[in-house]
Short mmCIF file of C-alpha atoms in Angstrom, two decimals:
data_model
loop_
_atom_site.label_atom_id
_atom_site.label_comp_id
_atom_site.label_asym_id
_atom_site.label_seq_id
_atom_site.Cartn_x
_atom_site.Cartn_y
_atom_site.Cartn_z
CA UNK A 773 -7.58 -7.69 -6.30
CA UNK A 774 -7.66 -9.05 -2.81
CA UNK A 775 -6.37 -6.04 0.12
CA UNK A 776 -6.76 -8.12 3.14
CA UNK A 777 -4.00 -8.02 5.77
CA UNK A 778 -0.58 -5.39 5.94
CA UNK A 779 -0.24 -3.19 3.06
CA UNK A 780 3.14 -2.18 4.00
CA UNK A 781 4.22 1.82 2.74
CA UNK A 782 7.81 1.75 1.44
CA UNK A 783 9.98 4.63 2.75
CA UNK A 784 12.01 6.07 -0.17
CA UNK A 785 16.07 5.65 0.53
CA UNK A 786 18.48 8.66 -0.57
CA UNK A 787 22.09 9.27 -0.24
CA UNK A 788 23.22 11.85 2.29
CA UNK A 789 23.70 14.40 -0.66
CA UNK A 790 20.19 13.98 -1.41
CA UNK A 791 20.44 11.82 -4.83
CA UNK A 792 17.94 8.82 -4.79
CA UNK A 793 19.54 5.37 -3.57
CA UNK A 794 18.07 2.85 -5.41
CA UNK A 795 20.67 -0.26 -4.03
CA UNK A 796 18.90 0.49 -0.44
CA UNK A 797 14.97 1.04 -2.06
CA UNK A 798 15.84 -2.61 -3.49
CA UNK A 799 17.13 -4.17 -0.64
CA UNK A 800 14.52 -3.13 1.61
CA UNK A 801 12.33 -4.64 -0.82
CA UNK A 802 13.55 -7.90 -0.66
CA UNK A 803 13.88 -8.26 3.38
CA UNK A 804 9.98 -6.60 3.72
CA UNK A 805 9.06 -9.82 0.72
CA UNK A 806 10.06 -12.27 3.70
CA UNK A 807 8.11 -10.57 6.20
CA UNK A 808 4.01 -11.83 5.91
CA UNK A 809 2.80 -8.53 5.26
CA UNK A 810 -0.05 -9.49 2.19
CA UNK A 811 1.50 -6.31 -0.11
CA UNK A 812 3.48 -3.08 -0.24
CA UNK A 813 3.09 0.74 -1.44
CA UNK A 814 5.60 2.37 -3.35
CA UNK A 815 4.98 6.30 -3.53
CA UNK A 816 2.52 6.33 -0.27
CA UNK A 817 2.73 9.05 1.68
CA UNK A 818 5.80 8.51 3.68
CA UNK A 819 7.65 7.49 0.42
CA UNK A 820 8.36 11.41 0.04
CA UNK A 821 6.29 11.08 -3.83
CA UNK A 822 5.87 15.10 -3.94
CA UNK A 823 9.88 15.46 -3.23
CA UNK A 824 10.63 13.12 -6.83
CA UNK A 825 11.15 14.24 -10.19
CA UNK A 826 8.59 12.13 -12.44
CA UNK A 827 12.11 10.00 -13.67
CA UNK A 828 12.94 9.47 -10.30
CA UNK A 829 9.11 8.26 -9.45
CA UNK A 830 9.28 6.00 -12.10
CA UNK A 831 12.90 4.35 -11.31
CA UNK A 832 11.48 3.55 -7.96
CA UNK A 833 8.52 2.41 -9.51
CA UNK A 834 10.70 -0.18 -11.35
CA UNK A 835 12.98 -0.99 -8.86
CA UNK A 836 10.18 -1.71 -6.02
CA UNK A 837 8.54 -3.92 -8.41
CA UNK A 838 11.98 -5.79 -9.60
CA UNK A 839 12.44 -6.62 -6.29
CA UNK A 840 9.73 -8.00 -5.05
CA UNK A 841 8.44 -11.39 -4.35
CA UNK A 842 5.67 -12.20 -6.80
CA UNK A 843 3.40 -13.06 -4.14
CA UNK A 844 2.97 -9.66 -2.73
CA UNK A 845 0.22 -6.86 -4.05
CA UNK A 846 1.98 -3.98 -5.60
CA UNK A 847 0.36 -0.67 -5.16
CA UNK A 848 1.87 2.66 -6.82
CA UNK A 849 0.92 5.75 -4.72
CA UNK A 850 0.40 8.02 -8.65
CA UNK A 851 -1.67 10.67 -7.55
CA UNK A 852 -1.04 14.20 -9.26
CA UNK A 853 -3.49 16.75 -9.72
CA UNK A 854 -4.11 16.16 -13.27
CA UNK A 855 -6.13 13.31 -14.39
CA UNK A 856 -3.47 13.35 -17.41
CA UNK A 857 -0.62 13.65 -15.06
CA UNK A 858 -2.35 10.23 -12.74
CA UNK A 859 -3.16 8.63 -16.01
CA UNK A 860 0.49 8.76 -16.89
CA UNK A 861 2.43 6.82 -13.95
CA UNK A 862 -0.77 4.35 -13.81
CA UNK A 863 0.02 3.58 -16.96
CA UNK A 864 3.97 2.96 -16.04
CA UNK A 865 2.99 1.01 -12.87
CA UNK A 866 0.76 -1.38 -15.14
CA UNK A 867 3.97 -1.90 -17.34
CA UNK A 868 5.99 -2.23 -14.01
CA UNK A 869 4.12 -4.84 -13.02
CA UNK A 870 2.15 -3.33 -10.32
CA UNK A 871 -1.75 -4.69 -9.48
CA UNK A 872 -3.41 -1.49 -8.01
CA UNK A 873 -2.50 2.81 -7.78
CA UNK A 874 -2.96 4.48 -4.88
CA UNK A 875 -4.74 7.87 -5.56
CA UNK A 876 -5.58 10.68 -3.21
CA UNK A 877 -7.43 13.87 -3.59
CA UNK A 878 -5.97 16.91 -5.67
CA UNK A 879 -4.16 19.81 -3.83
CA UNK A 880 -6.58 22.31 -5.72
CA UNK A 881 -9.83 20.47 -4.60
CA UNK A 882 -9.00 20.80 -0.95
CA UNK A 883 -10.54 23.30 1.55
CA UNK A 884 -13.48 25.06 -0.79
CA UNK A 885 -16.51 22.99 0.65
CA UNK A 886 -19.47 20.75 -0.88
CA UNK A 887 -19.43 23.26 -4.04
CA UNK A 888 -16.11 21.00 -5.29
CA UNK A 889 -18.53 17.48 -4.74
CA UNK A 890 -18.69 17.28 -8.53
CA UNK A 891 -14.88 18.15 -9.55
CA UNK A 892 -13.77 15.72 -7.00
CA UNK A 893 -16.56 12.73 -8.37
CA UNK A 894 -14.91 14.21 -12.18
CA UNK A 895 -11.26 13.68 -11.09
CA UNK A 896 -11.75 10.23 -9.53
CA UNK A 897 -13.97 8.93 -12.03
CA UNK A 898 -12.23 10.14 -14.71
CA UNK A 899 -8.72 8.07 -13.54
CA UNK A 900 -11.11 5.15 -12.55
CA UNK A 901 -12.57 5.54 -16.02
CA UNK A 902 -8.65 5.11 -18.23
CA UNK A 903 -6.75 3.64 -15.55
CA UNK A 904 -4.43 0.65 -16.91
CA UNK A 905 -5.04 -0.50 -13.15
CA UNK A 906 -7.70 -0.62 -10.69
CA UNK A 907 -7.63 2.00 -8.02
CA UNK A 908 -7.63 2.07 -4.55
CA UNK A 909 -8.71 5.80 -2.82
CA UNK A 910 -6.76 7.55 0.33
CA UNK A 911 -8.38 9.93 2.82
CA UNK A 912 -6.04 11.24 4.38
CA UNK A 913 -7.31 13.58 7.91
CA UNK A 914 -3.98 14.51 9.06
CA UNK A 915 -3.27 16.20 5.68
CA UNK A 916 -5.19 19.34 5.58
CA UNK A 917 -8.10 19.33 2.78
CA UNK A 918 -7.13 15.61 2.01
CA UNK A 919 -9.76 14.12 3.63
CA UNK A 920 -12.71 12.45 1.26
CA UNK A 921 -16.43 13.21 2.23
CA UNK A 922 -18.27 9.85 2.63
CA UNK A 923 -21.23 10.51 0.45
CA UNK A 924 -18.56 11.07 -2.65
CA UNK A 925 -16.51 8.09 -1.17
CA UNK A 926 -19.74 5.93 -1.36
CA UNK A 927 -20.82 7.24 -4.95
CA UNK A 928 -17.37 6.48 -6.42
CA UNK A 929 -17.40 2.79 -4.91
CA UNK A 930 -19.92 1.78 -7.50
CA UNK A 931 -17.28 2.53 -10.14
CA UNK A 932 -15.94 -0.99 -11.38
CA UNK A 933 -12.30 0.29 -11.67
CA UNK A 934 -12.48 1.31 -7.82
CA UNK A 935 -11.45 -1.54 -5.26
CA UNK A 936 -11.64 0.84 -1.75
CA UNK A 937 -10.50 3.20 0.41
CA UNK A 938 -7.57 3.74 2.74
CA UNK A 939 -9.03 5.64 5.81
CA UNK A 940 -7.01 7.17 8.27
CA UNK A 941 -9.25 8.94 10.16
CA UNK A 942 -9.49 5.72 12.82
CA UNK A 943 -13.13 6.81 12.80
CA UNK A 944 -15.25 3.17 13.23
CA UNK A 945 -18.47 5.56 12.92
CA UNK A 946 -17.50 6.74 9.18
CA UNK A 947 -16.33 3.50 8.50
CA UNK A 948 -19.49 1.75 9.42
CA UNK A 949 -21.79 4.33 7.47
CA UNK A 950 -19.38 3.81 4.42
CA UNK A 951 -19.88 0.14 4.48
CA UNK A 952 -23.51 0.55 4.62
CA UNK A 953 -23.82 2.64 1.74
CA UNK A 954 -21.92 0.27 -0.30
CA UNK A 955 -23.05 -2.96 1.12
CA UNK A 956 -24.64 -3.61 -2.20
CA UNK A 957 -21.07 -3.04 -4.23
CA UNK A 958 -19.68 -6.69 -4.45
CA UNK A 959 -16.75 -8.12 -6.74
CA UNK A 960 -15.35 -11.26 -7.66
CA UNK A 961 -11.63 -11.34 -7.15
CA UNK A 962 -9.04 -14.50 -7.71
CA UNK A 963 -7.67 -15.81 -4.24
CA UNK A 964 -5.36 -19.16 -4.15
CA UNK A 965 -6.39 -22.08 -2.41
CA UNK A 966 -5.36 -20.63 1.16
CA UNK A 967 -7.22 -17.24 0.24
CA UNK A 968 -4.19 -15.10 -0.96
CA UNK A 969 -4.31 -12.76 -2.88
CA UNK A 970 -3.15 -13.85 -6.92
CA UNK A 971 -0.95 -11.19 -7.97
CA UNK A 972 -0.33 -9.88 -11.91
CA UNK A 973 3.25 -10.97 -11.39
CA UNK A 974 1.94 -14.85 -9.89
CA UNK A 975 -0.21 -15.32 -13.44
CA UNK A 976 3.25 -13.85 -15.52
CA UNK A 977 5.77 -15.67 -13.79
CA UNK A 978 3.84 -19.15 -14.40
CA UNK A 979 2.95 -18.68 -18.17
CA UNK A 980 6.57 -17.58 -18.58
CA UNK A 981 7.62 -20.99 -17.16
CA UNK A 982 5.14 -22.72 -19.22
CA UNK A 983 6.14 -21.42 -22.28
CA UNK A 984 9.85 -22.09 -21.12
CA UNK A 985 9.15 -25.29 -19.95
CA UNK A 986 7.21 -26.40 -23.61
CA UNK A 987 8.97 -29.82 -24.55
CA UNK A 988 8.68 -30.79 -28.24
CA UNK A 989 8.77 -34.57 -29.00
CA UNK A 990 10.95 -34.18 -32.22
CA UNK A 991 13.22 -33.60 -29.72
CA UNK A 992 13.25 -37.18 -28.18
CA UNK A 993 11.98 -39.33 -30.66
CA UNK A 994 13.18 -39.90 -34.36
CA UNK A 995 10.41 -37.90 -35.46
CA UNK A 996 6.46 -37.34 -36.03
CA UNK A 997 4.29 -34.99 -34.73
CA UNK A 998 5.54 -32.26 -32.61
CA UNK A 999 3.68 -32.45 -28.53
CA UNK A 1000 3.80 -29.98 -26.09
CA UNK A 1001 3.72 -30.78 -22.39
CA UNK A 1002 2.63 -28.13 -19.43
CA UNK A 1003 4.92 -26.76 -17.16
CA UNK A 1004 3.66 -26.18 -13.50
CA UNK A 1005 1.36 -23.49 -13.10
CA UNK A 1006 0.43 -21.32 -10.66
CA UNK A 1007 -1.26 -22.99 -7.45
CA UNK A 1008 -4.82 -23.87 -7.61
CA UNK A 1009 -7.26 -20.70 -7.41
CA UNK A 1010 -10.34 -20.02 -6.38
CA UNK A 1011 -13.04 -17.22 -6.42
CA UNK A 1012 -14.10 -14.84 -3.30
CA UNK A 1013 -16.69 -12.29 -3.13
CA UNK A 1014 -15.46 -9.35 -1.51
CA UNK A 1015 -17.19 -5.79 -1.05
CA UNK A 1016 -15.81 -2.19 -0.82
CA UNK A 1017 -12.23 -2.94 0.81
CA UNK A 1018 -11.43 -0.09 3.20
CA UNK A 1019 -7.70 -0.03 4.94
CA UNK A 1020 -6.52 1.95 8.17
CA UNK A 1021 -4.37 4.13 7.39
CA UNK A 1022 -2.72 4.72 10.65
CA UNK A 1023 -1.49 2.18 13.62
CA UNK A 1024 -3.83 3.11 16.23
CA UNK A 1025 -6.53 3.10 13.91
CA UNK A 1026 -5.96 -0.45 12.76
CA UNK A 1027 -8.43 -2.33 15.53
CA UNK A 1028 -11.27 0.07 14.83
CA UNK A 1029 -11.06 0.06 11.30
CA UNK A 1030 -11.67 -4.10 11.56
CA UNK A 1031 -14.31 -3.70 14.18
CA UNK A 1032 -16.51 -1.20 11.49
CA UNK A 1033 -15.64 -3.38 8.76
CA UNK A 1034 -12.14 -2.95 7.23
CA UNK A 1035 -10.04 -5.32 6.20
CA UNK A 1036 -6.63 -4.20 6.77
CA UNK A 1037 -4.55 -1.58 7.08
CA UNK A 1038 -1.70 0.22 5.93
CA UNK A 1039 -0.05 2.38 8.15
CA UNK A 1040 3.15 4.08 8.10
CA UNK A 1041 5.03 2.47 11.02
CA UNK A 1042 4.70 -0.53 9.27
CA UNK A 1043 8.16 0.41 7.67
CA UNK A 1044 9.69 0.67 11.01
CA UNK A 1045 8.19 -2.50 12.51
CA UNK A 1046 6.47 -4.51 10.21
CA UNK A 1047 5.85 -7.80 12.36
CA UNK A 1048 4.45 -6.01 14.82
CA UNK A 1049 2.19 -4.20 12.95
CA UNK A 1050 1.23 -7.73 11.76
CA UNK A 1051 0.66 -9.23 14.50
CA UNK A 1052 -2.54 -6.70 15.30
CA UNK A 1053 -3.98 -8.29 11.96
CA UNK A 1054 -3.32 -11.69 12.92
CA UNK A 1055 -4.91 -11.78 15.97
CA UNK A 1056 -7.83 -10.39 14.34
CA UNK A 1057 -8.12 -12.36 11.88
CA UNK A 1058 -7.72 -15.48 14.41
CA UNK A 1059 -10.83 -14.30 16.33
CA UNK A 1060 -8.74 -13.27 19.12
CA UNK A 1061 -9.64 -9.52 19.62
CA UNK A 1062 -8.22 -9.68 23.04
CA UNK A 1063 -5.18 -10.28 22.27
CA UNK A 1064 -5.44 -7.92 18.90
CA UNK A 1065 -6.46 -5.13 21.80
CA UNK A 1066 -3.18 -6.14 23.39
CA UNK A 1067 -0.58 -6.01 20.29
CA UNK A 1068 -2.41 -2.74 19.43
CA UNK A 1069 -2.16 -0.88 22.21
CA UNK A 1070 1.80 -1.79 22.60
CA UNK A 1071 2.17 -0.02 19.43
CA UNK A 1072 0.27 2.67 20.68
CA UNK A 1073 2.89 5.63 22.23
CA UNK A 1074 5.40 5.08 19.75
CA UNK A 1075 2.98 4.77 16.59
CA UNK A 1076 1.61 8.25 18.25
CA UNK A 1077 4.82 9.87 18.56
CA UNK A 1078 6.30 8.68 14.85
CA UNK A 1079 3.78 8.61 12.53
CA UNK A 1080 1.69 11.66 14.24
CA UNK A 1081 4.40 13.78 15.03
CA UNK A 1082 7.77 13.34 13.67
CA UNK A 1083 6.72 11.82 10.46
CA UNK A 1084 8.94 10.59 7.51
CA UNK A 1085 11.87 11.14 9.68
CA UNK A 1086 11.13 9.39 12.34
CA UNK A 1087 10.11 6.23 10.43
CA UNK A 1088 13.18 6.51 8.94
CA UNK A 1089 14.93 6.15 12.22
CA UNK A 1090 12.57 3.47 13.12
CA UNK A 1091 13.70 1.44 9.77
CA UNK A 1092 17.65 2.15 10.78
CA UNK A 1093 16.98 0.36 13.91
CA UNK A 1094 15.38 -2.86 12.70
CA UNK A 1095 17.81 -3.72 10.10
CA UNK A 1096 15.76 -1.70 6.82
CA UNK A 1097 17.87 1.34 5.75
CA UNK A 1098 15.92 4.84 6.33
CA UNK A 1099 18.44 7.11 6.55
CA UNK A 1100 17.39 10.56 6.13
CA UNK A 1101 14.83 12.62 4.39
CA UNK A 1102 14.81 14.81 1.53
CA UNK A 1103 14.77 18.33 2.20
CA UNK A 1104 13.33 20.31 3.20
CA UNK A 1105 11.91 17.64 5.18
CA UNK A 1106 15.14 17.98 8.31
CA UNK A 1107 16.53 14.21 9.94
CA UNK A 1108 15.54 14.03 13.67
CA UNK A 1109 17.85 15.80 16.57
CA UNK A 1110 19.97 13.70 18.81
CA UNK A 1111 17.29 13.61 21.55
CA UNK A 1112 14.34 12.56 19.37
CA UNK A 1113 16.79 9.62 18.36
CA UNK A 1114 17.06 8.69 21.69
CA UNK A 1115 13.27 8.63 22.40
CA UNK A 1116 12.50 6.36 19.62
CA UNK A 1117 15.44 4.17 20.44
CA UNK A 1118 13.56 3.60 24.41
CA UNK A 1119 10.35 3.57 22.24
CA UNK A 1120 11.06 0.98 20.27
CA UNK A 1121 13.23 -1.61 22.23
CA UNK A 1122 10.52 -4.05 22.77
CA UNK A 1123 10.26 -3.84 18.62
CA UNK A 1124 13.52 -4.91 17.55
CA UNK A 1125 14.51 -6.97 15.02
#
């Protein structure tokens, strides 16, 4: 599976009582499917995964993928600290319709040194190994212990099941060494003409129409042998090599993850402004790193102040104000105070919808 461009992370909608608001998930959905952002992430990090009962991670599951456009990648954040436990919502997400999971490190392999190299090289191979999907890694350095050491990072990317790494470290150093050490890693993945990633849900939706579309000629002639004619299929594909696929995983990482080698990024203001976020990509990806430098670094004070320091709450906020609904976390996560409202509201008025 292609992971070029905006993987966009999905904030998870409740009511104000704190019950899970599945209408809003759904019709964020839809408005982020017009956006060009190449995919989204149900269940990342700032989709509150760890505040869900495994029925409720599984109805947003199905309703993210119900609502979006077929074109877009589909990535389930599934990470639990069982293998079993991962195995388990991959498993869902396949039948969902999703093309990739999203797993991160377990809380009990965090913070006891090189002595846990071979559990965490166990855990990740062992998903890799019975996944129903392939799987994409997140090192995460703002989480304590969360953070994946780039010799086991580089072992694990010669595992066929595992696609890359979403790095949000903004560390172009530790990106470059990671894409030297797995320079020799290389995949064929199917792209359309334009060089877009072919979803799972693409390949469905046009065999579904083919078989609907299936026109016997008993039907308009007095008889004789029955012939089927083609529907439309999909548009015209075409194969790309692609390596080791790391993502930033943070706004202001986004420019130095491309300059050591990445190839996109999903960060967690994305929710909040997603066509700005975009734009950083675009530039790059027109050769205009100028102008990338520019976009970036007007994203730069509020991605600090959201995604760095208020977190889930105030991406939230940022969603309310460009027309997605955030409303407010989960506790014990607490919505912002009046005056933090007012700071992203100056923050973000050049980023309005």
């Amino acid at each position: 599976m292609l992971l070029d461009g905006l993987q966009l992370p999905l904030t998870t909608p409740f009511y104000p009582d704190g019950r899970l608001n599945l209408h809003k998930l759904e019709h964020n959905v839809a408005r982020y499917s017009k956006t060009p952002v190449a995919g989204l992430v149900a269940l990342g990090e700032t989709g509150e995964p760890t505040l869900l009962s495994e029925e409720e991670t599984r109805h947003v599951l199905r309703s993210c993928a119900g609502a979006a456009a077929a074109e877009k990648v589909l990535i389930a954040g599934v990470s639990r600290d069982s293998v079993v436990g991962t195995l388990e919502l991959a498993e869902s997400a396949a039948e969902f319709g999703y093309d990739v999971v999203l797993v991160k490190r377990p809380s009990m392999l965090r913070d006891k040194g090189p002595e846990q190299r071979k559990e965490l090289l166990a855990y990740f191979q062992a998903v890799a190994d019975r996944s129903a999907l392939p799987v994409l890694l997140y090192s995460s350095a703002a989480e304590d212990g969360a953070w994946l050491p780039a010799e086991v990072v580089i072992e694990l990317a010669g595992h066929s099941k595992i696609l890359g790494m979403v790095e949000d470290a903004g560390d172009r150093e530790r990106i470059e060494t990671i894409k030297r050490g797995t320079a020799n890693f290389k995949r064929d993945v199917t792209v359309t003409s334009v060089f877009a990633a072919v979803t799972g849900r693409m390949v469905n939706r046009s065999e579904d129409a083919e078989a609907k579309d299936l026109i016997l000629a008993t039907s308009l002639t007095d008889g004789g042998s029955a012939v089927a004619t083609p529907s439309k299929t999909i548009p015209k594909t075409r194969t790309k090599v692609v390596g080791f696929q790391i993502l930033a995983g943070t706004t202001d990482g986004m420019l130095e993850s491309l300059r050591g080698g990445g190839v996109g990024a999903m960060p967690a203001f994305a929710a909040a402004a997603p066509q700005a976020c975009y734009e950083v990509l675009a530039a790059w990806k027109d050769g205009d790193e100028g102008l990338a430098q520019e976009k970036q670094e007007r994203l730069r004070d509020v991605a600090a102040r959201i995604e760095r320091q208020l977190g889930v709450a105030g991406i939230k906020f940022g969603c309310d104000l460009n027309g997605y609904y955030g409303g407010m976390p989960r506790l014990p996560l607490l919505p912002l105070s009046g005056e933090e409202r007012g700071e992203i509201e100056a923050l973000m008025q050049g980023m309005r919808n």
